[in-house]
Coordinates of C-alpha atoms in Angstrom, one line a residue:
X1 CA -14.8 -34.9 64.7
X2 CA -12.7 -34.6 67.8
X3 CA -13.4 -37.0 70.9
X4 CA -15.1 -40.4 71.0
X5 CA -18.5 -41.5 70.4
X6 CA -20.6 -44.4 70.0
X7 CA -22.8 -46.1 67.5
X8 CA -26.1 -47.1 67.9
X9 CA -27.9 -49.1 65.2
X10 CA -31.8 -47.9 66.5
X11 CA -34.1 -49.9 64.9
X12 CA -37.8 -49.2 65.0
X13 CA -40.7 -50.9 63.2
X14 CA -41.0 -48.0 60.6
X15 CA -37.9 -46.1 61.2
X16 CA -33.6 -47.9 60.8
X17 CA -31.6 -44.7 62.0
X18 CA -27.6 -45.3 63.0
X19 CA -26.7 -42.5 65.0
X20 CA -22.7 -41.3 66.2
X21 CA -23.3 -40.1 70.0
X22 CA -20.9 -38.3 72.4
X23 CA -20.3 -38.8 76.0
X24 CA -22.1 -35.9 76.7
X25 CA -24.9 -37.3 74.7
X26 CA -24.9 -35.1 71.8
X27 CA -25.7 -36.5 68.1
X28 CA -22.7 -35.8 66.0
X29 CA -24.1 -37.4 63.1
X30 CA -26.9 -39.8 62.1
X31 CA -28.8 -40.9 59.1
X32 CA -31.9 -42.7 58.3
X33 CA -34.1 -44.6 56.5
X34 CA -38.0 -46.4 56.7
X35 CA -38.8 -50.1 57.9
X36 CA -42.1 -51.7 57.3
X37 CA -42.5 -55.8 57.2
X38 CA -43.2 -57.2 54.1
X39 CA -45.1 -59.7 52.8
X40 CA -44.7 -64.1 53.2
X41 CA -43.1 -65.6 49.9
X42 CA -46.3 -68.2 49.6
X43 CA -48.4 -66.6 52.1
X44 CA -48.8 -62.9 50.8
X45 CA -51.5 -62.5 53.9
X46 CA -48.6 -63.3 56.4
X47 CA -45.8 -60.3 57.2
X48 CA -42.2 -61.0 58.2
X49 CA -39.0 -58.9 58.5
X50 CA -37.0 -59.2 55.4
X51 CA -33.2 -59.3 57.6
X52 CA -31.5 -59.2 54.9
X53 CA -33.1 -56.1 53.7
X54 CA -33.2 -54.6 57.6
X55 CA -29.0 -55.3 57.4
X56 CA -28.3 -54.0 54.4
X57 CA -30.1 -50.9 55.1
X58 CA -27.9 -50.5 58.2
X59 CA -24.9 -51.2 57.0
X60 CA -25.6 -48.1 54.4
X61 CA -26.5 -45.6 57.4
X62 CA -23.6 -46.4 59.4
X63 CA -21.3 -46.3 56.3
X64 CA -22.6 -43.0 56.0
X65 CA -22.7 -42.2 59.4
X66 CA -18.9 -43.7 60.3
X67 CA -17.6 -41.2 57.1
X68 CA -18.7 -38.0 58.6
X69 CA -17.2 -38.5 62.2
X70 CA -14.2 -40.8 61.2
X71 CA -13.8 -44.1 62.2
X72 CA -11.0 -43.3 64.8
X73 CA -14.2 -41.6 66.9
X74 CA -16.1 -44.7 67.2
X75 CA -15.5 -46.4 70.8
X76 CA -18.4 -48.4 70.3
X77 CA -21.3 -49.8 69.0
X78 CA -25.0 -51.3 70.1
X79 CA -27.9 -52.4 68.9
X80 CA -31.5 -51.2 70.2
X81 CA -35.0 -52.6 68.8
X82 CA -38.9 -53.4 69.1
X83 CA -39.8 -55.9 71.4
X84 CA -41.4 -59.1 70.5
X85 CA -39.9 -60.6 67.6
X86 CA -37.3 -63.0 66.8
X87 CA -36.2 -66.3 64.4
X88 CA -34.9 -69.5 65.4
X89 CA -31.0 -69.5 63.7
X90 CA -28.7 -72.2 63.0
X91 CA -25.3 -72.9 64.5
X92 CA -23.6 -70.5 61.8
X93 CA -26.8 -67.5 62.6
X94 CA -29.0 -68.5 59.6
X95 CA -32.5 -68.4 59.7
X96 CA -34.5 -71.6 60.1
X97 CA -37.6 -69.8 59.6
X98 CA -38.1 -65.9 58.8
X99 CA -38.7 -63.5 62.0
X100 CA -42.7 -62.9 62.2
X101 CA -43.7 -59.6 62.3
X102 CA -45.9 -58.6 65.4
X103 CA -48.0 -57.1 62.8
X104 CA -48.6 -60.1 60.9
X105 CA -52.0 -62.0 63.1
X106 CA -51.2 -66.0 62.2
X107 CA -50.9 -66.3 65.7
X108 CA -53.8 -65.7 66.5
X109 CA -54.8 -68.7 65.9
X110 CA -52.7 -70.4 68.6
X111 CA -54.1 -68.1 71.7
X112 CA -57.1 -70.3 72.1
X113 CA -54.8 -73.4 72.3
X114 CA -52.4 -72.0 75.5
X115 CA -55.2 -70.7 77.4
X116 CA -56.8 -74.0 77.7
X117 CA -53.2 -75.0 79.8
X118 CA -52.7 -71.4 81.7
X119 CA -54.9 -69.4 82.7
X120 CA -54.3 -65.1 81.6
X121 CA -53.9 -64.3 85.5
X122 CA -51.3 -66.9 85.8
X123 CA -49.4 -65.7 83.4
X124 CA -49.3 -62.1 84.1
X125 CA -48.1 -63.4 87.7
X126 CA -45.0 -64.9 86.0
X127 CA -44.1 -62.7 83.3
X128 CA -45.8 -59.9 84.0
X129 CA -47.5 -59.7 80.5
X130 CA -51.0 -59.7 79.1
X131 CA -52.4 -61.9 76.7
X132 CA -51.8 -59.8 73.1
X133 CA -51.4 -61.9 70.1
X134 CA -47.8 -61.4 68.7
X135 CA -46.0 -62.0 72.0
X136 CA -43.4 -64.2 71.3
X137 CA -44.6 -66.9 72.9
X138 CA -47.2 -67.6 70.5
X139 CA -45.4 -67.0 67.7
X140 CA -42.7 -70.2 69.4
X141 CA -45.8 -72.5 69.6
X142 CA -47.5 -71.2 66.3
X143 CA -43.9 -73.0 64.8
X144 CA -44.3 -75.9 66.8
X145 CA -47.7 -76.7 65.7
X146 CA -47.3 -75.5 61.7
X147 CA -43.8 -75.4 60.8
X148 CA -41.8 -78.2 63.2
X149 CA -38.7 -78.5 61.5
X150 CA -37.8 -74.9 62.2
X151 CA -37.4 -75.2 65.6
X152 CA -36.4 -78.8 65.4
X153 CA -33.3 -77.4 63.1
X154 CA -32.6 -74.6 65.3
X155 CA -29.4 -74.3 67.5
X156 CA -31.4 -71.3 69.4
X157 CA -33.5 -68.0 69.1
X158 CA -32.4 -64.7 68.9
X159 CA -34.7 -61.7 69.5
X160 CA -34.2 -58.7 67.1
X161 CA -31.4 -57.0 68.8
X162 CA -29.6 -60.5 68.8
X163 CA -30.3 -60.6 65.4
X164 CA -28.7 -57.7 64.4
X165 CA -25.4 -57.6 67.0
X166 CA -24.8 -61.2 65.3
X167 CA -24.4 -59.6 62.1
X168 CA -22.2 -57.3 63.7
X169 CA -20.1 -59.9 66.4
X170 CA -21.0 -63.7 65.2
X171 CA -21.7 -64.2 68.7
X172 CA -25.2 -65.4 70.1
X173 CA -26.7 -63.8 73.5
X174 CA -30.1 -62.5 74.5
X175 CA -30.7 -60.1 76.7
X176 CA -33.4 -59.6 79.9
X177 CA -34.5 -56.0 78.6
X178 CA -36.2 -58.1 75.4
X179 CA -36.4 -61.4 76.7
X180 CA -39.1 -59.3 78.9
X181 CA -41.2 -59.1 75.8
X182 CA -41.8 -63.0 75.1
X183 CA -44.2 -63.4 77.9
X184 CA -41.6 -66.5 78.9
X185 CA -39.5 -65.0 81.8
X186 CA -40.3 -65.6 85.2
X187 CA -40.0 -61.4 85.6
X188 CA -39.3 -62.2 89.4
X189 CA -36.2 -63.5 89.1
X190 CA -34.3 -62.1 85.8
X191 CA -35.0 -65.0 84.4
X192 CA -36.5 -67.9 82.1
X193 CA -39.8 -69.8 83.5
X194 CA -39.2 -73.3 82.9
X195 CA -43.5 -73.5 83.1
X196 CA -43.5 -71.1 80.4
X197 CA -41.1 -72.2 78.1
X198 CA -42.5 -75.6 79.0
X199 CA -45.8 -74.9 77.7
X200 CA -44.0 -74.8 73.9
X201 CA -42.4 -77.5 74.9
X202 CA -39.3 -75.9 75.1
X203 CA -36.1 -75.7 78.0
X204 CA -33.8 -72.8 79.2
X205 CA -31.4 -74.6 77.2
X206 CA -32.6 -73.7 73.9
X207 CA -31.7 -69.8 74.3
X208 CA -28.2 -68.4 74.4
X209 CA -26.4 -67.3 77.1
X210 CA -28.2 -63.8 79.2
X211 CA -26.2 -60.8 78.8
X212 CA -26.6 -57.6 80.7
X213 CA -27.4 -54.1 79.0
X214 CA -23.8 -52.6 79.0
X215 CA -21.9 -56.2 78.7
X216 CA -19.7 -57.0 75.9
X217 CA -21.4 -59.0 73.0
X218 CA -18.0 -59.7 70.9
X219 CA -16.5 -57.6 68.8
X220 CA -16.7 -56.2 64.9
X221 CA -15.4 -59.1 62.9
X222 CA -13.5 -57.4 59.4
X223 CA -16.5 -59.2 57.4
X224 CA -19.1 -57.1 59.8
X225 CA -16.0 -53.7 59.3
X226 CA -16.1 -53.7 55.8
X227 CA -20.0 -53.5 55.4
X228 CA -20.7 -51.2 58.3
X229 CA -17.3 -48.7 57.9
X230 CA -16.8 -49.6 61.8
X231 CA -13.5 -50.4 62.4
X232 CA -12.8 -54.0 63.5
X233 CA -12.3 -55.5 66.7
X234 CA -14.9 -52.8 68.1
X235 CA -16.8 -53.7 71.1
X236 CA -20.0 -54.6 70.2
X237 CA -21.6 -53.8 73.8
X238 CA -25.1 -54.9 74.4
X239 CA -28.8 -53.0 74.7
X240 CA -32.0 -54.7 73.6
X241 CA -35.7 -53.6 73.4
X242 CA -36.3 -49.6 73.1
X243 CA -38.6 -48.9 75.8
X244 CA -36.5 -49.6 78.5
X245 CA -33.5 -47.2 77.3
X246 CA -36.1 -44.7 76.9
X247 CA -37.7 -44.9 80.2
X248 CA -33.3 -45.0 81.7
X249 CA -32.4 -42.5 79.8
X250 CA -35.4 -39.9 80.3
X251 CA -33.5 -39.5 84.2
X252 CA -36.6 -38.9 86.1
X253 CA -36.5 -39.3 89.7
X254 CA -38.1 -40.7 92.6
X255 CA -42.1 -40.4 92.4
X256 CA -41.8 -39.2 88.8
X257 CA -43.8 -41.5 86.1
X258 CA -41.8 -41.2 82.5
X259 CA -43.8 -40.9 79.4
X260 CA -42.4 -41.7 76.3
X261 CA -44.2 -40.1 73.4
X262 CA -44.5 -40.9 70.1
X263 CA -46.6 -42.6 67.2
X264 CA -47.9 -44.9 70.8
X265 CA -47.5 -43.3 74.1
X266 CA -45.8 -45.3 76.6
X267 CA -46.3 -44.0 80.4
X268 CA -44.0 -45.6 82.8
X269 CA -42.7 -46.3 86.3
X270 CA -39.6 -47.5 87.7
X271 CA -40.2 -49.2 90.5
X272 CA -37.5 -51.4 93.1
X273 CA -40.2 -54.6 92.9
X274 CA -42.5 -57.0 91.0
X275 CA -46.0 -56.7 91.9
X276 CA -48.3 -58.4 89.3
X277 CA -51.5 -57.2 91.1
X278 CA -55.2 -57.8 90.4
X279 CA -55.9 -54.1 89.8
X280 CA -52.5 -54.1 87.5
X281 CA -53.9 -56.6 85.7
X282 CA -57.5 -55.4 85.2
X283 CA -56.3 -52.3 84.2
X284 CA -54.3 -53.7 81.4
X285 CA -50.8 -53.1 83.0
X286 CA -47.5 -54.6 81.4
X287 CA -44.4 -55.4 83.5
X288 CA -41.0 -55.1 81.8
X289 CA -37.4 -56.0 83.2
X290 CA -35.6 -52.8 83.5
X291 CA -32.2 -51.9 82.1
X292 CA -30.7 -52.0 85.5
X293 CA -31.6 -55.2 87.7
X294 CA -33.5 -55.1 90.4
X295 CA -35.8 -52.9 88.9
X296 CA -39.0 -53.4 86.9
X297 CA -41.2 -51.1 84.2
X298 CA -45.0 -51.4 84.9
X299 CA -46.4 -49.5 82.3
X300 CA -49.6 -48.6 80.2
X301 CA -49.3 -48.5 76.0
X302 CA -52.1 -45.6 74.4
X303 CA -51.6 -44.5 70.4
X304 CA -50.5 -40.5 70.6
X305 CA -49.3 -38.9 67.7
X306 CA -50.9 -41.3 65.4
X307 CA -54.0 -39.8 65.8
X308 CA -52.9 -36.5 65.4
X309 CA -51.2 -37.2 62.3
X310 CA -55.2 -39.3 61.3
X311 CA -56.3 -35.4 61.8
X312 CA -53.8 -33.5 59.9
X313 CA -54.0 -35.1 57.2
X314 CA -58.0 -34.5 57.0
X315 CA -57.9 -30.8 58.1
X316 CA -54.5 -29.8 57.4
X317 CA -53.5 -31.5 53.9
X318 CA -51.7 -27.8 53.0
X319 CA -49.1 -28.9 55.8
X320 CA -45.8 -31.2 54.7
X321 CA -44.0 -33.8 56.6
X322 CA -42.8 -32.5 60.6
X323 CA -44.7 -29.3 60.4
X324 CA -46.9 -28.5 62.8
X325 CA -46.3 -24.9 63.5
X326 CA -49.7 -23.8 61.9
X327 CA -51.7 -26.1 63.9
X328 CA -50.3 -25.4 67.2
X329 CA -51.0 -21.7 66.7
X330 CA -54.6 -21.9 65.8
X331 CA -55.2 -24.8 68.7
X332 CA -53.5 -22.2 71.0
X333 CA -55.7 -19.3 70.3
X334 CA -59.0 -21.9 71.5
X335 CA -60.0 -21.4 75.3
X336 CA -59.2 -24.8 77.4
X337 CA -62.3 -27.0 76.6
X338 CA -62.3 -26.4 72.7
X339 CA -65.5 -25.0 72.6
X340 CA -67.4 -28.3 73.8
X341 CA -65.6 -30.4 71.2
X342 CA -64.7 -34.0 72.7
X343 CA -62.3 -36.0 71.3
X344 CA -61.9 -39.4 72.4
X345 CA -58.3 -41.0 71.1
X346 CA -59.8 -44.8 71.6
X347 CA -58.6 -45.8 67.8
X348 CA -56.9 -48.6 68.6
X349 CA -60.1 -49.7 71.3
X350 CA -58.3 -53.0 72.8
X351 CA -55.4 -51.1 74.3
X352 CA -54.6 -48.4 77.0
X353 CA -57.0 -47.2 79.7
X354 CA -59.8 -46.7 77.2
X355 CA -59.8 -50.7 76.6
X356 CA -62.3 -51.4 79.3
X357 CA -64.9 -49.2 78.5
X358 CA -65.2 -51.0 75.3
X359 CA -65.4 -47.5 72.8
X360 CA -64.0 -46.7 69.2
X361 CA -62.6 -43.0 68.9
X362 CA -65.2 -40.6 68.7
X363 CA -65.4 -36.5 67.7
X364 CA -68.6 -35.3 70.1
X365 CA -70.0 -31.6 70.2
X366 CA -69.2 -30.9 66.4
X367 CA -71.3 -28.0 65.1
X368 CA -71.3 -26.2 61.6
X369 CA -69.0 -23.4 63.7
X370 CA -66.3 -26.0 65.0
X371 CA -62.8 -24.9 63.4
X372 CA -59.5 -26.9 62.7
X373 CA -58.1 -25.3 65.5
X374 CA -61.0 -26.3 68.0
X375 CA -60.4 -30.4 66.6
X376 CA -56.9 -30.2 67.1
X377 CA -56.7 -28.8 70.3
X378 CA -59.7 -31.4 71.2
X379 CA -57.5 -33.8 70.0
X380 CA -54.8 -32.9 72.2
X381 CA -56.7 -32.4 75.2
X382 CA -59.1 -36.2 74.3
X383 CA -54.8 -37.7 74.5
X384 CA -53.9 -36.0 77.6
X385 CA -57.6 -37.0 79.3
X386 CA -56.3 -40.7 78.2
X387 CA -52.8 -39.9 79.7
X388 CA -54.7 -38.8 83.2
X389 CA -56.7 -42.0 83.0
X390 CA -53.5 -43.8 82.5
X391 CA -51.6 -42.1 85.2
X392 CA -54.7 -42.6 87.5
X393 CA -54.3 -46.5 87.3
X394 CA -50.7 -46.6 87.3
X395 CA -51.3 -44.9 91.0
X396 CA -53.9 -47.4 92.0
X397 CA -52.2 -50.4 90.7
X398 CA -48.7 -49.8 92.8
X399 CA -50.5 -47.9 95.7
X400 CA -48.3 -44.7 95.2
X401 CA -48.7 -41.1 94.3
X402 CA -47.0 -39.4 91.3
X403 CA -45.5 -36.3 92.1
X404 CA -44.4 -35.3 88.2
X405 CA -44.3 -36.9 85.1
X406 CA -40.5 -36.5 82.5
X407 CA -41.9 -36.8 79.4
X408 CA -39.1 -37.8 76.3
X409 CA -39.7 -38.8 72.9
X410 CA -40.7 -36.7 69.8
X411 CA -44.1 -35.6 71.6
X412 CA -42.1 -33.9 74.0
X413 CA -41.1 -31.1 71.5
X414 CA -44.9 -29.9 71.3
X415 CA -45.0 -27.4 74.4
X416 CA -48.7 -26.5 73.6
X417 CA -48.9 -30.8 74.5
X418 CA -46.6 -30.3 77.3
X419 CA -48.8 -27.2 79.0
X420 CA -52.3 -29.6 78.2
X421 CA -50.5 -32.3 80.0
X422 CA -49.6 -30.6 82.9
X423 CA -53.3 -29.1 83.8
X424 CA -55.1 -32.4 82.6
X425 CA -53.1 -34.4 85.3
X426 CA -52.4 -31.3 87.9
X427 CA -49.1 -32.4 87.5
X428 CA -45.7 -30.8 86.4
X429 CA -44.4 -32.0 83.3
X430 CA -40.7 -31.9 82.4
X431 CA -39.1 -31.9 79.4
X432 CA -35.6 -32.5 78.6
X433 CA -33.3 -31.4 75.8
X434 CA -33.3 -34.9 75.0
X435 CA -36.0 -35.7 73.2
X436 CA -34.2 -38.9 71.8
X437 CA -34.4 -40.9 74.5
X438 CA -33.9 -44.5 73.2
X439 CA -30.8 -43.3 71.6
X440 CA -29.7 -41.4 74.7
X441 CA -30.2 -44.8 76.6
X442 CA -28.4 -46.9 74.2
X443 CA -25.4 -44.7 73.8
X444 CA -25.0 -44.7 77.7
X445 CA -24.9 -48.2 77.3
X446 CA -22.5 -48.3 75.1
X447 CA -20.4 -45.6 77.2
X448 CA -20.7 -47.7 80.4
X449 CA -19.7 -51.1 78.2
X450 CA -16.5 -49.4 77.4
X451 CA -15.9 -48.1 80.9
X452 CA -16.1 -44.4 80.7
X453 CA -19.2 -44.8 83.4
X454 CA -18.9 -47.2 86.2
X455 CA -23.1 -47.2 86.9
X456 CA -25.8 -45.8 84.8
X457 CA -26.4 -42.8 87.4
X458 CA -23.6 -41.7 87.3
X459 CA -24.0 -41.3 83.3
X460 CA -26.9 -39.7 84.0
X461 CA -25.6 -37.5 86.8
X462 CA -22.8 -36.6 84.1
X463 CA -25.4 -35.1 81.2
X464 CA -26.5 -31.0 81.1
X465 CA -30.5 -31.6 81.0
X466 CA -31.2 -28.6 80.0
X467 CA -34.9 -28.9 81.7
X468 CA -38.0 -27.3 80.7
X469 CA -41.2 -27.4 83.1
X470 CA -45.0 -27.1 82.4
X471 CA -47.2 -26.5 85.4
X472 CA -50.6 -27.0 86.0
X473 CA -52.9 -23.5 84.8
X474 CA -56.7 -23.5 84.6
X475 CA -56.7 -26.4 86.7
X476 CA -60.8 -25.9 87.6
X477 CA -61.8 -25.5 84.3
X478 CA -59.3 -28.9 82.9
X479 CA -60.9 -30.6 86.0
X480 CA -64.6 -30.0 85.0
X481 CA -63.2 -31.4 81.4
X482 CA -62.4 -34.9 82.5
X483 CA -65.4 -35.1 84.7
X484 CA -67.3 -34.5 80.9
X485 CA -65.1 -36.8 79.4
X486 CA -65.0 -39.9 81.8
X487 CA -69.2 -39.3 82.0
X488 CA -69.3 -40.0 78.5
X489 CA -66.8 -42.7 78.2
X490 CA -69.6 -44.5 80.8
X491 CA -72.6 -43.5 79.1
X492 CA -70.8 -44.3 75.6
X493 CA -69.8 -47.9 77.3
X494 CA -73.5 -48.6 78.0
X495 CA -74.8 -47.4 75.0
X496 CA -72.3 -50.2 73.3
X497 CA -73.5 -53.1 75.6
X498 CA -77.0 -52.3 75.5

């Protein structure tokens, strides 16, 4: 290919892709490949990440990847991953113990244990996370109380992205964006929480050195080139966790909420302060340290297209991998409303804003004449209800009104979604021609590490968005909808304490 690009190793919990990205934010090439944990040699219950596997996997995408554009193309590379999870590593970045899955519950078992030192409040006002099992927090104390010697033999921890850009580098650093995810930073300042940290009775000293999104890690050592195909002495420029790239890159502006949208939904502000409020944290908010400093990303985490794969599979098993053209057409052809089919999206009940009405998902107004068309559209409109509920507390929380809402991610592409979104929450929605937005992110990361951008707007301000906009239609008859639906979210919540 002519002109320069970067490489991004984007690594998801069920999808490795390497993708080749331009300047102007195209994909010139990219390749993938499925992730899952696996189980515990010993413990078959437990789940870990097999790095060796996750590496090896990479290394054959960006071969791959690196031969179609040419290694002369590639400027750069980073490394983007989930939040969460990590391994303690020795001096020369072996494992002391294997990176815990946040899939794998063992941790559980240490919740009880911290809670009797810090109360939930406390800690959302420090780190600006909720109490969820896998944070990385409990996972650092679950290895001080049951396996000792691995952090006794560590020189530090790395987080996932660490992980992977020391495979690529051989030098150690950790980064706020995922740092953000441990529930051990004192969010306020950028920083670690000596309380926290103290609390696993551990120091600031045990991590490695912060480094910004868009710093230099190191470089390609020729060991890391000749698995990879990327020529040595690359830069080897710093990300971190997903969400954060996504919610940069998706370019929305001021009074515009971002909603990332895949398998999980994430809707998100960016805002220029920390506010751990009450209502934030009744409502089930997360704060995350944004790419840039000096901002912050409250957000609200809801499943999405998870459920609406549950339902093609049951009512569209003629339908193959990605398509979804048959579905959209016969949801599009039912009148707002479904028919008086309810669908509410609560399968995952202790998350999102369904979590405090205490329901499980639920299919409501079914009748012998109901049609596919009428559940998926249902289905649709039960997400977006969620999404409006979701937006609604967002607005309470931080005490500010949403004006429009950019939404990125693979969701993005359904437009039937996008125009169900917009009348739900009387709201534009705006999609952008990037619907890869954690890739996006990353590779103006990259860009900026290597100095073709001095700042991330002006990257942004750089890129041809090619916009799309939904606006609100039907707005009465939408409005009469989640009246219906939030009426028997309440009655459905007292029916369950009763």
């Amino acid at each position: 290919m002519s002109g320069d690009a970067v490489l991004v190793f984007d690594c998801g919990s069920t999808n490795l892709r390497v993708a080749a990205v331009t300047e102007e934010g195209g994909i010139a090439a990219q390749a993938s490949v499925s992730n899952s944990p696996v189980p515990q040699p010993g413990h078959e219950e437990w789940l870990i990440w097999d790095l060796e596997e996750i590496w090896s996997k990479l290394c054959t995408l960006s071969r791959r990847v690196v031969e179609q554009v040419g290694p002369a193309s590639i400027k750069a590379v980073t490394v983007t991953t989930w939040g969460a999870d990590g391994a303690p590593v020795r001096r020369d970045g072996t494992l002391t113990y294997p990176a815990i899955s946040w899939q794998c519950t063992r941790t559980r078992s240490v919740v009880g244990e911290l809670l009797k030192l810090i109360e939930p409040r406390e800690i959302f006002r420090i780190t600006g996370y909720q109490i969820i099992y896998f944070n990385t927090l409990f996972k650092l104390l679950w290895l001080r109380r049951h396996e000792p010697k691995a952090i006794d033999e560590a020189y530090t921890w790395l987080m996932m992205p660490g992980l992977i850009a020391y495979r690529l580098c051989e030098e150690f650093h950790i980064d706020p964006t995922s740092a953000s995810t441990m529930m051990a930073m004192d969010l306020a300042k950028r920083d670690w929480s000596a309380e926290m940290l103290g609390l696993v009775g551990l120091d600031p000293s045990f991590f490695p050195d912060w480094k910004e999104p868009g710093e230099l890690a190191g470089y390609v050592t020729a060991k890391a080139s000749k698995h990879t195909g990327i020529p040595e002495g690359t830069p080897v420029v710093v990300s971190g966790h997903d969400t954060q790239f996504a919610i940069m890159a998706a370019g929305a502006g001021a009074r515009e909420a971002v909603l990332s949208s895949g398998t999980w939904e994430i809707l998100a502000l960016r805002l220029d302060r920390f506010d751990p409020n009450d209502v934030a944290f009744e409502e089930g908010v997360i704060i995350e340290a944004d790419v840039e400093p000096g901002l912050w990303n409250p957000q609200l985490l809801m499943i999405a297209s998870a459920v609406l794969e549950w339902l093609k599979r049951l009512v569209y098993p003629e339908l193959g991998p990605g398509d979804y053209g048959k579905m959209i057409e016969e949801a599009r052809s039912v009148e707002p409303g479904s028919g008086g089919v309810v669908f509410i999206p609560s399968f995952v009940p202790d998350s999102g804003p369904l979590k405090k009405y205490g329901v499980e998902g639920a299919i409501l107004g079914l009748r012998l004449a109901v049609s596919r068309g009428q559940l998926y559209r249902a289905a649709l409109e039960g997400l977006s209800l969620q999404l409006r509920l979701a937006l609604e507390a967002l607005e309470r929380a931080f005490k500010l009104k949403v004006e429009r809402i950019r939404v990125v991610g693979g969701g993005s592409r359904n437009e039937l979604w996008n125009e169900i979104r917009a009348s739900i929450t009387c709201r534009p929605v705006t999609a952008t021609r990037f619907a890869e937005a954690t890739v996006l992110g990353a590779a103006i990361t990259a860009f900026k590490g290597i100095g073709k951008f001095r700042t991330f707007t002006e990257a942004l301000r750089s890129l041809e968005w090619g916009l799309r906009e939904y606006e609100p239609r039907r707005v009465e008859e939408y409005e009469r909808l989640y009246e219906r639906f939030t009426s028997l979210l309440d009655s459905l919540s007292r029916a369950g304490k009763s």
